[in-house]
PDB file of C-alpha atoms in Angstrom:
ATOM      1  CA  MET A 631       0.000   0.000   0.000  1.00 52.00           C
ATOM      2  CA  THR A 632       1.386   3.353  -1.108  1.00 55.00           C
ATOM      3  CA  LEU A 633       1.108   6.145   1.377  1.00 53.00           C
ATOM      4  CA  PRO A 634       0.602   9.760   0.165  1.00 56.00           C
ATOM      5  CA  ILE A 635       3.637  11.962   0.620  1.00 54.00           C
ATOM      6  CA  ALA A 636       2.928  15.403   2.005  1.00 54.00           C
ATOM      7  CA  ILE A 637       4.946  18.240   0.460  1.00 52.00           C
ATOM      8  CA  ALA A 638       5.508  21.159   2.738  1.00 54.00           C
ATOM      9  CA  ILE A 639       5.293  24.593   1.153  1.00 52.00           C
ATOM     10  CA  PRO A 640       7.125  27.374   2.936  1.00 57.00           C
ATOM     11  CA  PRO A 641       4.750  30.017   4.108  1.00 54.00           C
ATOM     12  CA  ASP A 642       6.706  32.847   2.402  1.00 56.00           C
ATOM     13  CA  SER A 643       6.654  31.205  -1.062  1.00 53.00           C
ATOM     14  CA  ALA A 644       4.455  32.903  -3.686  1.00 51.00           C
ATOM     15  CA  PRO A 645       2.649  31.087  -6.500  1.00 53.00           C
ATOM     16  CA  VAL A 646       4.099  31.347  -9.977  1.00 50.00           C
ATOM     17  CA  GLY A 647       2.552  34.230 -11.931  1.00 51.00           C
ATOM     18  CA  PRO A 648       2.444  38.008 -11.934  1.00 53.00           C
ATOM     19  CA  HIS A 649       2.894  39.508  -8.536  1.00 54.00           C
ATOM     20  CA  PRO A 650       0.062  41.809  -7.569  1.00 57.00           C
ATOM     21  CA  GLY A 651       2.586  44.569  -6.755  1.00 57.00           C
ATOM     22  CA  GLY A 652       4.894  44.112  -9.876  1.00 64.00           C
ATOM     23  CA  LEU A 653       4.946  45.667 -13.379  1.00 67.00           C
ATOM     24  CA  PRO A 654       2.085  44.803 -15.714  1.00 77.00           C
ATOM     25  CA  GLY A 655       2.926  42.366 -18.493  1.00 76.00           C
ATOM     26  CA  TRP A 656       2.079  44.794 -21.327  1.00 79.00           C
ATOM     27  CA  LEU A 657       4.578  47.437 -20.221  1.00 79.00           C
ATOM     28  CA  LEU A 658       7.735  45.841 -21.671  1.00 80.00           C
ATOM     29  CA  PRO A 659       6.285  45.367 -25.206  1.00 80.00           C
ATOM     30  CA  ALA A 660       4.972  48.923 -25.090  1.00 80.00           C
ATOM     31  CA  VAL A 661       8.420  50.262 -24.189  1.00 81.00           C
ATOM     32  CA  VAL A 662       9.980  48.283 -27.048  1.00 82.00           C
ATOM     33  CA  VAL A 663       7.400  49.609 -29.511  1.00 83.00           C
ATOM     34  CA  LEU A 664       7.982  53.163 -28.293  1.00 86.00           C
ATOM     35  CA  LEU A 665      11.752  52.828 -28.680  1.00 88.00           C
ATOM     36  CA  VAL A 666      11.367  51.447 -32.184  1.00 87.00           C
ATOM     37  CA  ALA A 667       9.013  54.302 -33.071  1.00 86.00           C
ATOM     38  CA  LEU A 668      11.505  56.858 -31.749  1.00 88.00           C
ATOM     39  CA  VAL A 669      14.301  55.298 -33.806  1.00 86.00           C
ATOM     40  CA  VAL A 670      12.128  55.348 -36.943  1.00 87.00           C
ATOM     41  CA  VAL A 671      11.208  59.002 -36.356  1.00 87.00           C
ATOM     42  CA  ALA A 672      14.863  59.933 -35.776  1.00 86.00           C
ATOM     43  CA  VAL A 673      15.983  58.177 -38.973  1.00 83.00           C
ATOM     44  CA  ALA A 674      13.135  59.739 -40.966  1.00 84.00           C
ATOM     45  CA  TRP A 675      13.988  63.192 -39.643  1.00 87.00           C
ATOM     46  CA  SER A 676      17.678  62.688 -40.459  1.00 84.00           C
ATOM     47  CA  LEU A 677      16.830  61.687 -44.037  1.00 84.00           C
ATOM     48  CA  TYR A 678      14.436  64.619 -44.373  1.00 88.00           C
ATOM     49  CA  ALA A 679      17.119  67.010 -43.125  1.00 87.00           C
ATOM     50  CA  LYS A 680      19.620  65.547 -45.595  1.00 89.00           C
ATOM     51  CA  ALA A 681      17.143  65.944 -48.459  1.00 90.00           C
ATOM     52  CA  LEU A 682      16.682  69.591 -47.461  1.00 92.00           C
ATOM     53  CA  ARG A 683      20.452  70.018 -47.412  1.00 93.00           C
ATOM     54  CA  VAL A 684      20.740  68.602 -50.930  1.00 93.00           C
ATOM     55  CA  ASP A 685      18.069  71.018 -52.130  1.00 94.00           C
ATOM     56  CA  ARG A 686      19.782  73.919 -50.377  1.00 95.00           C
ATOM     57  CA  LEU A 687      23.091  73.059 -52.040  1.00 95.00           C
ATOM     58  CA  HIS A 688      21.379  72.998 -55.432  1.00 95.00           C
ATOM     59  CA  ARG A 689      20.031  76.476 -54.737  1.00 95.00           C
ATOM     60  CA  GLN A 690      23.479  77.662 -53.686  1.00 96.00           C
ATOM     61  CA  VAL A 691      24.917  76.314 -56.926  1.00 96.00           C
ATOM     62  CA  LEU A 692      22.317  78.236 -58.924  1.00 95.00           C
ATOM     63  CA  GLY A 693      22.920  81.378 -56.871  1.00 96.00           C
ATOM     64  CA  SER A 694      26.667  81.249 -57.364  1.00 97.00           C
ATOM     65  CA  ARG A 695      26.077  80.488 -61.042  1.00 96.00           C
ATOM     66  CA  ALA A 696      24.025  83.677 -61.373  1.00 95.00           C
ATOM     67  CA  THR A 697      26.870  85.609 -59.733  1.00 97.00           C
ATOM     68  CA  LEU A 698      29.324  83.994 -62.132  1.00 97.00           C
ATOM     69  CA  GLU A 699      27.130  84.968 -65.071  1.00 96.00           C
ATOM     70  CA  ALA A 700      27.132  88.585 -63.885  1.00 97.00           C
ATOM     71  CA  GLN A 701      30.917  88.629 -63.559  1.00 97.00           C
ATOM     72  CA  LEU A 702      31.288  87.229 -67.085  1.00 97.00           C
ATOM     73  CA  VAL A 703      29.112  90.056 -68.378  1.00 97.00           C
ATOM     74  CA  HIS A 704      31.151  92.644 -66.457  1.00 98.00           C
ATOM     75  CA  ARG A 705      34.376  91.324 -67.928  1.00 98.00           C
ATOM     76  CA  ALA A 706      33.013  91.296 -71.485  1.00 98.00           C
ATOM     77  CA  GLN A 707      31.708  94.850 -71.078  1.00 98.00           C
ATOM     78  CA  ALA A 708      35.063  96.007 -69.710  1.00 97.00           C
ATOM     79  CA  ALA A 709      36.868  94.379 -72.631  1.00 97.00           C
ATOM     80  CA  ALA A 710      34.487  96.016 -75.127  1.00 97.00           C
ATOM     81  CA  ASP A 711      35.001  99.418 -73.473  1.00 97.00           C
ATOM     82  CA  LEU A 712      38.759  99.015 -73.648  1.00 97.00           C
ATOM     83  CA  ALA A 713      38.537  98.119 -77.326  1.00 96.00           C
ATOM     84  CA  GLY A 714      36.468 101.256 -77.922  1.00 95.00           C
ATOM     85  CA  THR A 715      38.876 103.703 -76.311  1.00 94.00           C
ATOM     86  CA  GLY A 716      40.840 104.078 -79.534  1.00 93.00           C
ATOM     87  CA  LEU A 717      44.088 103.499 -77.653  1.00 95.00           C
ATOM     88  CA  LEU A 718      44.725 100.075 -79.169  1.00 96.00           C
ATOM     89  CA  ASP A 719      45.908  99.465 -82.687  1.00 95.00           C
ATOM     90  CA  PRO A 720      42.979  98.822 -85.093  1.00 95.00           C
ATOM     91  CA  ALA A 721      43.650  95.087 -85.487  1.00 96.00           C
ATOM     92  CA  SER A 722      43.892  94.455 -81.740  1.00 96.00           C
ATOM     93  CA  ALA A 723      40.831  96.594 -81.061  1.00 97.00           C
ATOM     94  CA  LEU A 724      38.821  94.642 -83.646  1.00 97.00           C
ATOM     95  CA  ILE A 725      39.863  91.262 -82.279  1.00 97.00           C
ATOM     96  CA  LEU A 726      39.152  92.272 -78.689  1.00 97.00           C
ATOM     97  CA  SER A 727      35.821  93.862 -79.578  1.00 97.00           C
ATOM     98  CA  ARG A 728      34.675  90.830 -81.526  1.00 97.00           C
ATOM     99  CA  ALA A 729      35.574  88.419 -78.706  1.00 97.00           C
ATOM    100  CA  ALA A 730      33.876  90.646 -76.143  1.00 97.00           C
ATOM    101  CA  TYR A 731      30.630  90.943 -78.098  1.00 97.00           C
ATOM    102  CA  ASP A 732      30.642  87.209 -78.798  1.00 96.00           C
ATOM    103  CA  ALA A 733      30.594  86.716 -75.029  1.00 96.00           C
ATOM    104  CA  LEU A 734      27.891  89.344 -74.510  1.00 96.00           C
ATOM    105  CA  ASP A 735      25.690  87.840 -77.234  1.00 95.00           C
ATOM    106  CA  ALA A 736      26.107  84.249 -76.025  1.00 93.00           C
ATOM    107  CA  GLU A 737      22.852  82.537 -75.089  1.00 87.00           C
ATOM    108  CA  GLY A 738      21.896  79.476 -73.114  1.00 84.00           C
ATOM    109  CA  PRO A 739      22.972  78.302 -69.658  1.00 89.00           C
ATOM    110  CA  LEU A 740      26.578  78.438 -68.571  1.00 91.00           C
ATOM    111  CA  VAL A 741      26.619  74.729 -67.789  1.00 92.00           C
ATOM    112  CA  GLU A 742      24.635  72.193 -69.770  1.00 89.00           C
ATOM    113  CA  ASP A 743      23.733  70.076 -66.732  1.00 90.00           C
ATOM    114  CA  GLY A 744      19.999  70.843 -66.768  1.00 88.00           C
ATOM    115  CA  LEU A 745      20.012  72.247 -63.245  1.00 88.00           C
ATOM    116  CA  ASP A 746      19.066  75.737 -64.427  1.00 83.00           C
ATOM    117  CA  THR A 747      15.546  75.187 -65.719  1.00 78.00           C
ATOM    118  CA  GLU A 748      14.744  78.885 -66.177  1.00 74.00           C
ATOM    119  CA  THR A 749      17.364  79.425 -68.887  1.00 69.00           C
ATOM    120  CA  PRO A 750      16.523  77.671 -72.164  1.00 64.00           C
ATOM    121  CA  ARG A 751      19.136  75.195 -73.247  1.00 65.00           C
ATOM    122  CA  ARG A 752      21.212  75.905 -76.302  1.00 61.00           C
ATOM    123  CA  ASP A 753      19.803  74.400 -79.498  1.00 60.00           C
ATOM    124  CA  ALA A 754      22.822  72.971 -81.280  1.00 52.00           C
ATOM    125  CA  SER A 755      20.752  71.990 -84.340  1.00 55.00           C
ATOM    126  CA  ALA A 756      19.789  75.603 -85.013  1.00 49.00           C
ATOM    127  CA  GLY A 757      23.357  76.438 -85.914  1.00 49.00           C
ATOM    128  CA  GLU A 758      23.133  79.879 -84.301  1.00 48.00           C
ATOM    129  CA  GLN A 759      25.918  79.152 -81.843  1.00 54.00           C
ATOM    130  CA  THR A 760      28.394  76.384 -82.541  1.00 74.00           C
ATOM    131  CA  ARG A 761      30.626  77.152 -79.554  1.00 84.00           C
ATOM    132  CA  SER A 762      29.687  76.505 -75.966  1.00 91.00           C
ATOM    133  CA  ARG A 763      29.643  79.246 -73.363  1.00 94.00           C
ATOM    134  CA  ALA A 764      32.821  77.849 -71.838  1.00 95.00           C
ATOM    135  CA  ARG A 765      34.592  77.941 -75.200  1.00 95.00           C
ATOM    136  CA  ILE A 766      33.484  81.525 -75.883  1.00 96.00           C
ATOM    137  CA  GLU A 767      34.640  82.770 -72.484  1.00 97.00           C
ATOM    138  CA  SER A 768      37.946  80.915 -72.777  1.00 97.00           C
ATOM    139  CA  ASP A 769      38.512  82.515 -76.183  1.00 97.00           C
ATOM    140  CA  LEU A 770      37.934  85.941 -74.655  1.00 97.00           C
ATOM    141  CA  SER A 771      40.490  85.203 -71.929  1.00 97.00           C
ATOM    142  CA  ARG A 772      43.092  84.252 -74.505  1.00 96.00           C
ATOM    143  CA  VAL A 773      42.358  87.338 -76.604  1.00 97.00           C
ATOM    144  CA  ILE A 774      42.725  89.594 -73.553  1.00 97.00           C
ATOM    145  CA  ARG A 775      46.085  88.046 -72.668  1.00 95.00           C
ATOM    146  CA  THR A 776      47.272  88.377 -76.259  1.00 95.00           C
ATOM    147  CA  VAL A 777      46.097  91.926 -76.877  1.00 95.00           C
ATOM    148  CA  VAL A 778      46.896  93.382 -73.472  1.00 95.00           C
ATOM    149  CA  ASP A 779      50.509  92.264 -73.298  1.00 93.00           C
ATOM    150  CA  PRO A 780      53.065  93.986 -70.996  1.00 93.00           C
ATOM    151  CA  GLN A 781      54.008  96.566 -73.634  1.00 94.00           C
ATOM    152  CA  VAL A 782      50.387  97.514 -74.320  1.00 95.00           C
ATOM    153  CA  ARG A 783      49.693  97.577 -70.615  1.00 94.00           C
ATOM    154  CA  ALA A 784      52.535 100.022 -70.038  1.00 94.00           C
ATOM    155  CA  ALA A 785      51.267 102.255 -72.847  1.00 94.00           C
ATOM    156  CA  LEU A 786      47.694 102.205 -71.520  1.00 95.00           C
ATOM    157  CA  ASP A 787      48.845 103.096 -68.021  1.00 93.00           C
ATOM    158  CA  GLY A 788      50.342 106.296 -69.407  1.00 92.00           C
ATOM    159  CA  ASP A 789      46.911 107.516 -70.537  1.00 93.00           C
ATOM    160  CA  PRO A 790      44.165 108.384 -68.021  1.00 94.00           C
ATOM    161  CA  ARG A 791      41.438 106.779 -70.109  1.00 94.00           C
ATOM    162  CA  GLY A 792      43.557 103.736 -70.780  1.00 95.00           C
ATOM    163  CA  HIS A 793      44.513 103.380 -67.136  1.00 96.00           C
ATOM    164  CA  GLU A 794      40.883 103.533 -66.028  1.00 96.00           C
ATOM    165  CA  SER A 795      39.685 101.042 -68.660  1.00 96.00           C
ATOM    166  CA  LEU A 796      42.543  98.668 -67.923  1.00 96.00           C
ATOM    167  CA  ALA A 797      41.912  98.823 -64.182  1.00 96.00           C
ATOM    168  CA  ARG A 798      38.248  98.037 -64.762  1.00 97.00           C
ATOM    169  CA  LEU A 799      39.139  95.032 -66.913  1.00 97.00           C
ATOM    170  CA  ASP A 800      41.628  93.805 -64.317  1.00 96.00           C
ATOM    171  CA  ARG A 801      39.053  94.034 -61.531  1.00 96.00           C
ATOM    172  CA  ALA A 802      36.431  92.234 -63.605  1.00 97.00           C
ATOM    173  CA  SER A 803      38.882  89.485 -64.541  1.00 96.00           C
ATOM    174  CA  TYR A 804      39.935  88.968 -60.932  1.00 96.00           C
ATOM    175  CA  ARG A 805      36.349  88.869 -59.653  1.00 97.00           C
ATOM    176  CA  LEU A 806      35.516  86.375 -62.376  1.00 97.00           C
ATOM    177  CA  VAL A 807      38.227  84.031 -61.109  1.00 96.00           C
ATOM    178  CA  LEU A 808      36.821  84.247 -57.576  1.00 97.00           C
ATOM    179  CA  ALA A 809      33.224  83.756 -58.734  1.00 97.00           C
ATOM    180  CA  ARG A 810      34.110  80.662 -60.744  1.00 97.00           C
ATOM    181  CA  ARG A 811      36.024  79.135 -57.849  1.00 97.00           C
ATOM    182  CA  PHE A 812      33.125  79.903 -55.514  1.00 97.00           C
ATOM    183  CA  HIS A 813      30.667  78.239 -57.921  1.00 97.00           C
ATOM    184  CA  ASN A 814      32.809  75.154 -58.410  1.00 97.00           C
ATOM    185  CA  THR A 815      33.238  74.788 -54.642  1.00 97.00           C
ATOM    186  CA  HIS A 816      29.458  74.626 -54.218  1.00 97.00           C
ATOM    187  CA  VAL A 817      29.242  72.120 -57.047  1.00 97.00           C
ATOM    188  CA  ALA A 818      31.896  69.909 -55.453  1.00 97.00           C
ATOM    189  CA  GLU A 819      30.077  69.989 -52.119  1.00 96.00           C
ATOM    190  CA  ALA A 820      26.754  69.090 -53.754  1.00 96.00           C
ATOM    191  CA  ARG A 821      28.322  66.235 -55.698  1.00 96.00           C
ATOM    192  CA  ARG A 822      30.002  64.912 -52.547  1.00 96.00           C
ATOM    193  CA  LEU A 823      26.730  64.892 -50.620  1.00 95.00           C
ATOM    194  CA  ARG A 824      24.841  63.313 -53.501  1.00 94.00           C
ATOM    195  CA  GLY A 825      27.476  60.595 -53.657  1.00 93.00           C
ATOM    196  CA  ALA A 826      26.526  59.361 -50.183  1.00 92.00           C
ATOM    197  CA  LEU A 827      24.995  55.879 -50.113  1.00 92.00           C
ATOM    198  CA  ASP A 828      21.736  56.862 -48.414  1.00 89.00           C
ATOM    199  CA  VAL A 829      21.193  59.805 -50.775  1.00 92.00           C
ATOM    200  CA  ARG A 830      21.666  57.589 -53.836  1.00 91.00           C
ATOM    201  CA  ALA A 831      19.755  54.590 -52.478  1.00 90.00           C
ATOM    202  CA  LEU A 832      16.731  56.567 -51.274  1.00 88.00           C
ATOM    203  CA  HIS A 833      16.781  59.132 -54.135  1.00 90.00           C
ATOM    204  CA  LEU A 834      16.878  62.040 -51.696  1.00 90.00           C
ATOM    205  CA  ALA A 835      17.887  64.354 -54.547  1.00 89.00           C
ATOM    206  CA  GLY A 836      14.697  63.564 -56.427  1.00 88.00           C
ATOM    207  CA  HIS A 837      14.976  63.988 -60.170  1.00 89.00           C
ATOM    208  CA  ALA A 838      17.404  66.933 -59.999  1.00 91.00           C
ATOM    209  CA  PRO A 839      20.365  66.504 -62.360  1.00 93.00           C
ATOM    210  CA  LEU A 840      23.874  66.258 -60.989  1.00 95.00           C
ATOM    211  CA  PRO A 841      25.506  69.728 -60.950  1.00 95.00           C
ATOM    212  CA  GLN A 842      28.561  70.238 -63.146  1.00 96.00           C
ATOM    213  CA  THR A 843      31.456  72.636 -62.733  1.00 96.00           C
ATOM    214  CA  PHE A 844      32.134  75.528 -65.091  1.00 96.00           C
ATOM    215  CA  ASP A 845      35.638  74.972 -66.375  1.00 96.00           C
ATOM    216  CA  ILE A 846      37.192  77.654 -68.550  1.00 95.00           C
ATOM    217  CA  ASP A 847      40.508  79.317 -69.186  1.00 95.00           C
ATOM    218  CA  ASP A 848      40.096  82.445 -67.081  1.00 92.00           C
ATOM    219  CA  ALA A 849      43.768  83.229 -66.478  1.00 89.00           C
ATOM    220  CA  ALA A 850      44.300  86.950 -66.774  1.00 74.00           C
ATOM    221  CA  VAL A 851      47.102  89.425 -66.222  1.00 65.00           C
ATOM    222  CA  VAL A 852      46.146  91.729 -63.371  1.00 51.00           C
ATOM    223  CA  GLU A 853      47.996  94.503 -61.654  1.00 51.00           C
ATOM    224  CA  THR A 854      48.789  93.981 -57.988  1.00 49.00           C
ATOM    225  CA  ASP A 855      48.867  96.639 -55.295  1.00 49.00           C
ATOM    226  CA  ASP A 856      52.607  97.173 -55.685  1.00 53.00           C
ATOM    227  CA  GLY A 857      52.244  97.839 -59.411  1.00 51.00           C
ATOM    228  CA  ARG A 858      53.523  94.492 -60.637  1.00 55.00           C
ATOM    229  CA  ALA A 859      51.654  92.433 -63.235  1.00 53.00           C
ATOM    230  CA  GLU A 860      50.945  88.807 -62.454  1.00 56.00           C
ATOM    231  CA  THR A 861      48.885  86.032 -64.017  1.00 52.00           C
ATOM    232  CA  THR A 862      45.987  84.603 -62.052  1.00 54.00           C
ATOM    233  CA  ALA A 863      44.127  81.418 -62.829  1.00 51.00           C
TER     234      ALA A 863
END
């Protein structure tokens, strides 16, 4: 005959299960869900901020491009004014004037990257302009360096009108160099940000084209403060 065995339970032992004074069972899943939601919101906000930064860089590129366009116009006008002073020999004046007005009459965007949607793109099939804006501006730079050589510069400095026109051309040429460098710096920064993996994978730049630099020959002979002539590029 088998006798029942009595199992003694200590009086301070509690039954298995949630303690009436402990945390409710739903609290831990709720905390996990909240943490996941916070992480998702933080990632979404970071991506949104990066998309805004890409857009802001595109706007900075367009703004610096407008400044560059203005400086190109100022240089072409200064070159045309110098050619019209009558202080250059007829052949040099004609060459300089023609190059300057080619730059002033140039149409289309500076850079054919499609970022500037307000300026109509150049129609190559129309045959109205076979050279790009970069080629036209580079040609003007080379003409200026050829026409305004050290001997011509010295002769122009001896005439008040020539000195004033030459100083204006020097200032415009120097500001053009700075404006182009400023523009290309913004382009490089935009391209670097758009090269990031998350920007490319999630298309944070939308359908905006990739900005391109404006590369021309803008080296010019300018007069420094101590009266010396030096070439800047």
